[in-house]
Each structure stands twice: as C-alpha cells, then as structure tokens.
Amino acid sequence: MKRGKPLKRTKGVRPEQRRFLIYCEGERTEDLYFKGLRADLRTLPVAICLGGEHGEPLSLVRAAIEHKERASHSPQDRRMAYDEVWCVIDVEAPAPHDGLDSALDLARRNGVEIALTNPCFELWIMLHFKDVTRYSTSHEAQRELEKLGVCGYSTTRKHLSYDALRDSFGQARDRAEALRQRASKGHRHNPWTDVDRLVALLKAARHA
C-alpha cells in the first residue's frame, strides 16, 4: 500500500505594506489622531510614519520633501521609499498662513500630497459628531470642539481621545464631502477639509 505524499503546510503570504509618510502642522491634536489611527490599523498592510517636524506650511513641506528624498538611504526608514507623502495643513482664520500658496505649489512640484483644512484640523474632528456649515475662525472652531465635550479635547492641553472617533469615520467622511461640494460652488467662506481623503486611503488596506 503506497503512502500518500506528506501534506505540506501552506504558509500565508503577508500582503506588502503600503508606506505612508505624514507630516502634521500641529504638534498635539493631529499627532494624537494619527497615532491612534496607526494603532487602529496595525493589523493591516499599511505602515504610517509620522514626521518629526511641525510648524508653518512652507517649512513643513520642505521637511517632508527632504525626508522623502533621504528615505531610501536612511536606516530609520528601513532604506525604503514611501509610497505616498502627505502634509496635514490648516488654512487658518481669520488670516490664512503666510506662504500657504507657496507651500502648496512646492508640494505639487515635488509629489507631496496635501490634506488641507479650512480653517483648522479641529473641524475634521467635529465632523465625526455633527454637521458644521458655519464658517468660523480657528480659535472659534477649537472652542466649539471643546464645548462639545465628546473626545476629551481642550484648547489648553490639545488632548484628544481617538477611541471616541473610531466608529464615526463614515459620517465624518460624508459630511466632509458635502462641505467640499458646497465650497466648489463658490461658497468661499464655507468650512471644508481634505483629511477624509487621506484617512480613506489608509483605511483602504482593510479591503485590499
């Protein structure tokens, strides 16, 4: 009686990670958000590196470009290029950042994507909980998020609980898309954000 060939255990093939480099203008709120998102997506084939530079848009874009160019030679970056490089930037109100247009042009010429929010990143957080159609200054938007009391945010500590946002991305994305459509029709003082597009790309690994 012939023995059959021994069964070979089939090893699972881990999907190749898609690597994102993200530079955030703000030192606290944005970093806390993307660190929480990175932990939430840790089982997916996506790698998120947060750049160490913060500050005004032009210097932020320059830092992202320099990091992008050195990544393939840097041990800290595993000597691997990033698939996508992003800067998360606020327009700010009542007066836009000096050099914002120059930063956007520099990013475009160097293959750096921009997730822009008008007036500030706190708008994106609020969209997880409510519709926002009234334009406000950056300070007013931050105070409004604090008054909501839904994610531990305060204007002094700039603390943020990502856990409070985890299950409401779909609603926030729909509200962000509606704001962009309104802004595209000439409502220049309408609030809007592109952060949802970046987050959607990161979460897309779930369906890869």
C-alpha positions as a Python dict, from the first residue, in 0.01 Angstrom:
ca = {
    (1, 'M'): (0, 0, 0),
    (2, 'K'): (154, 325, -110),
    (3, 'R'): (170, 611, 126),
    (4, 'G'): (45, 941, 4),
    (5, 'K'): (278, 1237, -11),
    (6, 'P'): (301, 1419, 320),
    (7, 'L'): (81, 1722, 332),
    (8, 'K'): (273, 2046, 319),
    (9, 'R'): (157, 2330, 536),
    (10, 'T'): (82, 2626, 317),
    (11, 'K'): (236, 2940, 453),
    (12, 'G'): (24, 3250, 439),
    (13, 'V'): (160, 3530, 228),
    (14, 'R'): (153, 3861, 406),
    (15, 'P'): (45, 4147, 178),
    (16, 'E'): (313, 4402, 108),
    (17, 'Q'): (274, 4709, 324),
    (18, 'R'): (184, 5038, 163),
    (19, 'R'): (405, 5301, 325),
    (20, 'F'): (278, 5649, 413),
    (21, 'L'): (485, 5939, 544),
    (22, 'I'): (272, 6205, 714),
    (23, 'Y'): (387, 6545, 837),
    (24, 'C'): (142, 6736, 1057),
    (25, 'E'): (144, 7109, 1117),
    (26, 'G'): (15, 7079, 1474),
    (27, 'E'): (221, 6915, 1747),
    (28, 'R'): (-61, 6770, 1958),
    (29, 'T'): (-409, 6720, 1812),
    (30, 'E'): (-301, 6593, 1472),
    (31, 'D'): (-27, 6371, 1614),
    (32, 'L'): (-265, 6215, 1868),
    (33, 'Y'): (-521, 6150, 1596),
    (34, 'F'): (-280, 5980, 1354),
    (35, 'K'): (-106, 5784, 1627),
    (36, 'G'): (-446, 5650, 1731),
    (37, 'L'): (-532, 5568, 1372),
    (38, 'R'): (-197, 5396, 1322),
    (39, 'A'): (-259, 5175, 1624),
    (40, 'D'): (-610, 5100, 1498),
    (41, 'L'): (-475, 4987, 1159),
    (42, 'R'): (-176, 4791, 1291),
    (43, 'T'): (-308, 4458, 1161),
    (44, 'L'): (-348, 4591, 807),
    (45, 'P'): (-83, 4609, 532),
    (46, 'V'): (-23, 4980, 582),
    (47, 'A'): (274, 5148, 752),
    (48, 'I'): (240, 5503, 881),
    (49, 'C'): (543, 5713, 971),
    (50, 'L'): (482, 6050, 1136),
    (51, 'G'): (743, 6312, 1059),
    (52, 'G'): (907, 6493, 1349),
    (53, 'E'): (879, 6843, 1206),
    (54, 'H'): (590, 7077, 1290),
    (55, 'G'): (523, 7439, 1207),
    (56, 'E'): (415, 7672, 930),
    (57, 'P'): (324, 7520, 590),
    (58, 'L'): (631, 7609, 384),
    (59, 'S'): (885, 7469, 631),
    (60, 'L'): (664, 7163, 684),
    (61, 'V'): (653, 7086, 312),
    (62, 'R'): (1028, 7135, 283),
    (63, 'A'): (1086, 6891, 570),
    (64, 'A'): (857, 6635, 408),
    (65, 'I'): (1041, 6665, 76),
    (66, 'E'): (1379, 6620, 244),
    (67, 'H'): (1252, 6314, 431),
    (68, 'K'): (1106, 6171, 113),
    (69, 'E'): (1438, 6209, -69),
    (70, 'R'): (1653, 6052, 206),
    (71, 'A'): (1419, 5763, 293),
    (72, 'S'): (1571, 5513, 51),
    (73, 'H'): (1915, 5565, 211),
    (74, 'S'): (1804, 5601, 574),
    (75, 'P'): (1825, 5310, 823),
    (76, 'Q'): (1547, 5476, 1025),
    (77, 'D'): (1323, 5441, 720),
    (78, 'R'): (1439, 5083, 654),
    (79, 'R'): (1611, 5218, 341),
    (80, 'M'): (1276, 5209, 164),
    (81, 'A'): (1096, 5483, -25),
    (82, 'Y'): (746, 5583, 82),
    (83, 'D'): (453, 5513, -147),
    (84, 'E'): (287, 5841, -52),
    (85, 'V'): (399, 6152, 133),
    (86, 'W'): (140, 6386, 288),
    (87, 'C'): (135, 6713, 478),
    (88, 'V'): (-165, 6790, 700),
    (89, 'I'): (-205, 7168, 698),
    (90, 'D'): (-454, 7428, 824),
    (91, 'V'): (-557, 7732, 621),
    (92, 'E'): (-614, 7925, 948),
    (93, 'A'): (-861, 8208, 1000),
    (94, 'P'): (-925, 8494, 1010),
    (95, 'A'): (-593, 8537, 824),
    (96, 'P'): (-451, 8249, 616),
    (97, 'H'): (-96, 8133, 678),
    (98, 'D'): (174, 8343, 514),
    (99, 'G'): (333, 8139, 239),
    (100, 'L'): (45, 7893, 211),
    (101, 'D'): (21, 7928, -168),
    (102, 'S'): (397, 7883, -200),
    (103, 'A'): (380, 7571, 17),
    (104, 'L'): (102, 7422, -195),
    (105, 'D'): (294, 7494, -516),
    (106, 'L'): (616, 7344, -375),
    (107, 'A'): (430, 7031, -265),
    (108, 'R'): (267, 6989, -604),
    (109, 'R'): (602, 7017, -784),
    (110, 'N'): (764, 6758, -558),
    (111, 'G'): (495, 6492, -541),
    (112, 'V'): (380, 6570, -187),
    (113, 'E'): (6, 6543, -123),
    (114, 'I'): (-173, 6800, 95),
    (115, 'A'): (-463, 6738, 333),
    (116, 'L'): (-585, 7095, 379),
    (117, 'T'): (-850, 7211, 627),
    (118, 'N'): (-1025, 7546, 635),
    (119, 'P'): (-997, 7680, 897),
    (120, 'C'): (-824, 7415, 1113),
    (121, 'F'): (-789, 7042, 1188),
    (122, 'E'): (-1043, 7061, 1470),
    (123, 'L'): (-1312, 7093, 1203),
    (124, 'W'): (-1235, 6737, 1090),
    (125, 'I'): (-1279, 6612, 1446),
    (126, 'M'): (-1613, 6792, 1484),
    (127, 'L'): (-1744, 6633, 1165),
    (128, 'H'): (-1735, 6297, 1344),
    (129, 'F'): (-2017, 6422, 1566),
    (130, 'K'): (-2218, 6691, 1387),
    (131, 'D'): (-2277, 6889, 1070),
    (132, 'V'): (-2072, 7208, 1053),
    (133, 'T'): (-2171, 7466, 796),
    (134, 'R'): (-2096, 7795, 969),
    (135, 'Y'): (-1756, 7941, 892),
    (136, 'S'): (-1551, 8037, 1198),
    (137, 'T'): (-1204, 8145, 1298),
    (138, 'S'): (-957, 7879, 1407),
    (139, 'H'): (-997, 7981, 1771),
    (140, 'E'): (-1376, 7966, 1748),
    (141, 'A'): (-1363, 7618, 1594),
    (142, 'Q'): (-1135, 7497, 1869),
    (143, 'R'): (-1363, 7640, 2138),
    (144, 'E'): (-1665, 7478, 1973),
    (145, 'L'): (-1496, 7137, 1976),
    (146, 'E'): (-1408, 7184, 2342),
    (147, 'K'): (-1768, 7271, 2428),
    (148, 'L'): (-1893, 6952, 2262),
    (149, 'G'): (-1711, 6754, 2530),
    (150, 'V'): (-1712, 6435, 2322),
    (151, 'C'): (-1346, 6342, 2276),
    (152, 'G'): (-1153, 6492, 2564),
    (153, 'Y'): (-1033, 6791, 2362),
    (154, 'S'): (-937, 7114, 2534),
    (155, 'T'): (-793, 7432, 2388),
    (156, 'T'): (-520, 7444, 2652),
    (157, 'R'): (-393, 7085, 2652),
    (158, 'K'): (-496, 6998, 2295),
    (159, 'H'): (-565, 6646, 2420),
    (160, 'L'): (-766, 6406, 2205),
    (161, 'S'): (-915, 6060, 2255),
    (162, 'Y'): (-904, 5867, 1928),
    (163, 'D'): (-1129, 5597, 2075),
    (164, 'A'): (-1420, 5843, 2069),
    (165, 'L'): (-1377, 5885, 1691),
    (166, 'R'): (-1318, 5528, 1580),
    (167, 'D'): (-1674, 5434, 1481),
    (168, 'S'): (-1785, 5759, 1318),
    (169, 'F'): (-1546, 5791, 1024),
    (170, 'G'): (-1823, 5718, 774),
    (171, 'Q'): (-2036, 6007, 896),
    (172, 'A'): (-1736, 6241, 905),
    (173, 'R'): (-1639, 6145, 550),
    (174, 'D'): (-1990, 6211, 418),
    (175, 'R'): (-2003, 6548, 591),
    (176, 'A'): (-1658, 6642, 458),
    (177, 'E'): (-1761, 6553, 102),
    (178, 'A'): (-2076, 6767, 135),
    (179, 'L'): (-1866, 7062, 253),
    (180, 'R'): (-1626, 7027, -42),
    (181, 'Q'): (-1915, 7027, -286),
    (182, 'R'): (-2055, 7341, -126),
    (183, 'A'): (-1716, 7512, -134),
    (184, 'S'): (-1670, 7419, -502),
    (185, 'K'): (-1987, 7612, -586),
    (186, 'G'): (-1831, 7938, -480),
    (187, 'H'): (-1901, 7948, -109),
    (188, 'R'): (-1551, 8070, -30),
    (189, 'H'): (-1618, 8115, 341),
    (190, 'N'): (-1760, 7769, 383),
    (191, 'P'): (-1555, 7536, 604),
    (192, 'W'): (-1406, 7229, 433),
    (193, 'T'): (-1141, 6963, 480),
    (194, 'D'): (-944, 6707, 277),
    (195, 'V'): (-831, 6497, 575),
    (196, 'D'): (-1101, 6240, 500),
    (197, 'R'): (-930, 6157, 169),
    (198, 'L'): (-604, 6072, 343),
    (199, 'V'): (-777, 5864, 612),
    (200, 'A'): (-980, 5680, 346),
    (201, 'L'): (-657, 5580, 169),
    (202, 'L'): (-511, 5450, 493),
    (203, 'K'): (-824, 5253, 576),
    (204, 'A'): (-848, 5112, 223),
    (205, 'A'): (-593, 4844, 318),
    (206, 'R'): (-877, 4681, 510),
    (207, 'H'): (-1033, 4586, 177),
    (208, 'A'): (-714, 4502, -14),
}
